mmCIF file of C-alpha atoms in Angstrom:
data_model
loop_
_atom_site.group_PDB
_atom_site.id
_atom_site.type_symbol
_atom_site.label_atom_id
_atom_site.label_comp_id
_atom_site.label_asym_id
_atom_site.label_seq_id
_atom_site.Cartn_x
_atom_site.Cartn_y
_atom_site.Cartn_z
ATOM 1 C CA MET A 1 84.192 -65.609 -56.153
ATOM 2 C CA ASN A 2 82.025 -68.302 -57.683
ATOM 3 C CA ASP A 3 82.696 -72.034 -57.701
ATOM 4 C CA PHE A 4 84.065 -71.997 -61.268
ATOM 5 C CA GLU A 5 86.606 -69.303 -60.342
ATOM 6 C CA ALA A 6 87.546 -71.127 -57.124
ATOM 7 C CA LYS A 7 88.266 -74.332 -59.034
ATOM 8 C CA ALA A 8 90.442 -72.389 -61.488
ATOM 9 C CA VAL A 9 92.421 -70.701 -58.679
ATOM 10 C CA PHE A 10 92.705 -73.552 -56.153
ATOM 11 C CA GLY A 11 92.284 -76.632 -58.343
ATOM 12 C CA SER A 12 89.230 -77.765 -56.356
ATOM 13 C CA LEU A 13 86.745 -76.365 -53.865
ATOM 14 C CA GLU A 14 88.196 -78.621 -51.184
ATOM 15 C CA ALA A 15 91.666 -77.080 -51.618
ATOM 16 C CA ALA A 16 90.447 -73.491 -51.125
ATOM 17 C CA GLN A 17 91.775 -71.791 -48.010
ATOM 18 C CA THR A 18 92.834 -68.347 -46.830
ATOM 19 C CA GLN A 19 95.560 -66.756 -44.789
ATOM 20 C CA ALA A 20 94.912 -66.260 -41.073
ATOM 21 C CA GLY A 21 92.453 -63.412 -40.498
ATOM 22 C CA LYS A 22 91.209 -63.417 -44.109
ATOM 23 C CA VAL A 23 87.782 -64.627 -45.229
ATOM 24 C CA LEU A 24 86.820 -66.045 -48.638
ATOM 25 C CA PHE A 25 83.279 -66.462 -49.920
ATOM 26 C CA ILE A 26 82.603 -68.940 -52.726
ATOM 27 C CA THR A 27 79.114 -68.782 -54.188
ATOM 28 C CA LEU A 28 77.760 -72.168 -55.207
ATOM 29 C CA GLY A 29 74.605 -71.042 -57.000
ATOM 30 C CA ALA A 30 71.579 -73.048 -55.881
ATOM 31 C CA ASN A 31 73.856 -74.953 -53.458
ATOM 32 C CA GLY A 32 74.564 -71.914 -51.279
ATOM 33 C CA VAL A 33 77.774 -70.230 -50.185
ATOM 34 C CA ARG A 34 80.978 -71.611 -48.751
ATOM 35 C CA ILE A 35 82.711 -69.347 -46.228
ATOM 36 C CA ILE A 36 86.395 -70.061 -45.633
ATOM 37 C CA GLN A 37 88.601 -68.585 -42.946
ATOM 38 C CA GLY A 38 92.041 -70.171 -42.796
ATOM 39 C CA ASN A 39 91.514 -73.945 -42.757
ATOM 40 C CA THR A 40 87.948 -73.664 -41.415
ATOM 41 C CA SER A 41 85.019 -73.716 -43.808
ATOM 42 C CA THR A 42 81.262 -73.505 -43.466
ATOM 43 C CA THR A 43 78.786 -74.163 -46.237
ATOM 44 C CA ILE A 44 75.415 -72.502 -45.876
ATOM 45 C CA PRO A 45 72.717 -73.700 -48.263
ATOM 46 C CA ALA A 46 70.830 -71.259 -50.441
ATOM 47 C CA VAL A 47 67.289 -70.251 -49.631
ATOM 48 C CA SER A 48 65.236 -72.325 -52.050
ATOM 49 C CA ALA A 49 62.925 -70.566 -54.461
ATOM 50 C CA SER A 50 60.924 -71.261 -57.600
ATOM 51 C CA GLU A 51 63.554 -70.137 -60.084
ATOM 52 C CA LEU A 52 62.401 -68.550 -63.312
ATOM 53 C CA ASP A 53 65.469 -66.453 -64.159
ATOM 54 C CA PRO A 54 68.787 -66.250 -62.250
ATOM 55 C CA THR A 55 69.698 -62.894 -63.838
ATOM 56 C CA GLY A 56 70.830 -60.510 -61.106
ATOM 57 C CA ALA A 57 70.807 -63.087 -58.299
ATOM 58 C CA GLY A 58 74.535 -62.752 -57.613
ATOM 59 C CA ASP A 59 74.377 -58.967 -57.507
ATOM 60 C CA THR A 60 71.295 -59.093 -55.289
ATOM 61 C CA PHE A 61 73.061 -61.543 -52.962
ATOM 62 C CA ALA A 62 76.156 -59.323 -52.794
ATOM 63 C CA GLY A 63 74.106 -56.193 -52.089
ATOM 64 C CA GLY A 64 72.073 -57.905 -49.382
ATOM 65 C CA PHE A 65 75.200 -59.390 -47.826
ATOM 66 C CA ALA A 66 77.109 -56.080 -47.794
ATOM 67 C CA GLY A 67 74.072 -54.120 -46.627
ATOM 68 C CA TYR A 68 73.529 -56.522 -43.748
ATOM 69 C CA LEU A 69 77.137 -56.242 -42.563
ATOM 70 C CA ALA A 70 77.091 -52.457 -42.902
ATOM 71 C CA SER A 71 73.826 -52.131 -40.986
ATOM 72 C CA THR A 72 74.897 -54.399 -38.113
ATOM 73 C CA GLU A 73 78.497 -53.095 -37.997
ATOM 74 C CA ASP A 74 79.493 -56.601 -36.862
ATOM 75 C CA PHE A 75 82.161 -58.172 -39.061
ATOM 76 C CA SER A 76 82.661 -61.324 -36.999
ATOM 77 C CA PHE A 77 82.768 -64.701 -38.715
ATOM 78 C CA GLU A 78 79.490 -65.669 -36.986
ATOM 79 C CA ASN A 79 77.702 -62.547 -38.234
ATOM 80 C CA MET A 80 79.014 -63.133 -41.755
ATOM 81 C CA LYS A 81 76.944 -66.334 -41.707
ATOM 82 C CA ASN A 82 73.870 -64.230 -40.934
ATOM 83 C CA ALA A 83 74.802 -61.843 -43.757
ATOM 84 C CA VAL A 84 75.028 -64.793 -46.170
ATOM 85 C CA ILE A 85 71.509 -65.871 -45.200
ATOM 86 C CA TYR A 86 70.207 -62.317 -45.618
ATOM 87 C CA GLY A 87 71.812 -61.999 -49.066
ATOM 88 C CA SER A 88 70.519 -65.431 -50.046
ATOM 89 C CA THR A 89 67.036 -64.471 -48.894
ATOM 90 C CA LEU A 90 67.023 -61.379 -51.114
ATOM 91 C CA ALA A 91 68.418 -63.371 -54.043
ATOM 92 C CA SER A 92 65.588 -65.912 -53.633
ATOM 93 C CA PHE A 93 63.084 -63.134 -54.380
ATOM 94 C CA CYS A 94 65.154 -62.026 -57.386
ATOM 95 C CA VAL A 95 65.101 -65.402 -59.189
ATOM 96 C CA GLU A 96 61.337 -65.859 -58.928
ATOM 97 C CA LYS A 97 60.665 -63.568 -61.892
ATOM 98 C CA PHE A 98 62.156 -62.628 -65.257
ATOM 99 C CA GLY A 99 64.482 -59.659 -65.519
ATOM 100 C CA THR A 100 66.590 -57.735 -63.058
ATOM 101 C CA GLU A 101 64.036 -55.575 -61.268
ATOM 102 C CA ILE A 102 63.166 -56.812 -57.802
ATOM 103 C CA ARG A 103 59.675 -55.969 -56.628
ATOM 104 C CA ASN A 104 59.121 -53.547 -53.756
ATOM 105 C CA LEU A 105 59.801 -55.844 -50.805
ATOM 106 C CA GLN A 106 58.781 -55.041 -47.268
ATOM 107 C CA ARG A 107 61.051 -55.827 -44.313
ATOM 108 C CA ASP A 108 58.497 -58.184 -42.815
ATOM 109 C CA GLU A 109 58.434 -60.231 -46.053
ATOM 110 C CA ILE A 110 62.222 -60.542 -46.007
ATOM 111 C CA ALA A 111 62.274 -61.378 -42.293
ATOM 112 C CA GLU A 112 59.550 -64.012 -42.726
ATOM 113 C CA VAL A 113 61.569 -65.902 -45.330
ATOM 114 C CA ALA A 114 64.862 -65.504 -43.466
ATOM 115 C CA GLU A 115 63.362 -66.561 -40.142
ATOM 116 C CA SER A 116 61.816 -69.622 -41.761
ATOM 117 C CA PHE A 117 65.230 -70.833 -42.962
ATOM 118 C CA GLU A 118 66.657 -72.963 -40.136
ATOM 119 C CA VAL A 119 70.095 -74.485 -40.391
ATOM 120 C CA GLU A 120 71.462 -76.484 -37.495
ATOM 121 C CA LYS A 121 75.172 -76.116 -36.789
ATOM 122 C CA GLN A 122 77.030 -79.406 -36.520
ATOM 123 C CA VAL A 123 79.355 -79.235 -33.524
ATOM 124 C CA GLY A 124 83.019 -79.460 -34.473
ATOM 125 C CA SER A 125 82.597 -79.704 -38.233
ATOM 126 C CA SER A 126 81.530 -76.095 -38.750
ATOM 127 C CA THR A 127 79.398 -77.159 -41.704
ATOM 128 C CA TYR A 128 75.720 -76.796 -42.405
ATOM 129 C CA PRO A 129 73.603 -79.480 -44.037
ATOM 130 C CA SER A 130 72.134 -78.690 -47.411
ATOM 131 C CA THR A 131 68.393 -78.545 -47.784
ATOM 132 C CA SER A 132 66.120 -79.525 -50.619
ATOM 133 C CA ALA A 133 63.038 -77.889 -49.116
ATOM 134 C CA THR A 134 61.182 -75.216 -51.007
ATOM 135 C CA ARG A 135 61.396 -71.642 -49.813
ATOM 136 C CA SER A 136 58.026 -71.895 -48.110
ATOM 137 C CA THR A 137 59.170 -74.810 -45.942
ATOM 138 C CA CYS A 138 62.796 -73.873 -45.220
ATOM 139 C CA THR A 139 63.777 -72.801 -41.750
ATOM 140 C CA TYR A 140 66.537 -70.383 -40.645
ATOM 141 C CA PHE A 141 69.054 -70.185 -37.795
ATOM 142 C CA THR A 142 69.703 -67.232 -35.449
ATOM 143 C CA TYR A 143 68.430 -64.540 -37.769
ATOM 144 C CA LEU A 144 69.372 -61.061 -36.626
ATOM 145 C CA SER A 145 67.180 -58.344 -38.084
ATOM 146 C CA PRO A 146 69.365 -55.560 -39.485
ATOM 147 C CA THR A 147 68.365 -51.950 -39.140
ATOM 148 C CA LEU A 148 68.498 -50.778 -42.735
#
């Protein structure tokens, strides 16, 4: 769900939570994705890009996210964070041009951007700091290359 939908359902982003064992993803556009499991939440910033047109970014994110989970066959909360970064990486390529067609990307291009996006986990808070860096200067945390 996106942040607008989350506010409509829960009243605020801060009030969003899930039942035990369930996971909720709230997309925050250029601010990243909030992952909620029970009362625990983690916000992972988006991979920054030179945005020309956001058309298709959400679908590209969702496809990259689902493809990553399917290819790794690891549905743990920790690996879902990696899937969010992978989906965000693909979406960053999508917004850099007009229209919905993504250019023919190579795995090494995707990996280069994802590996350059470092996010340091804050012990205890389970949150990630946001970043204002451009895509070329972002850094990534524990990227696991999927076998697509």
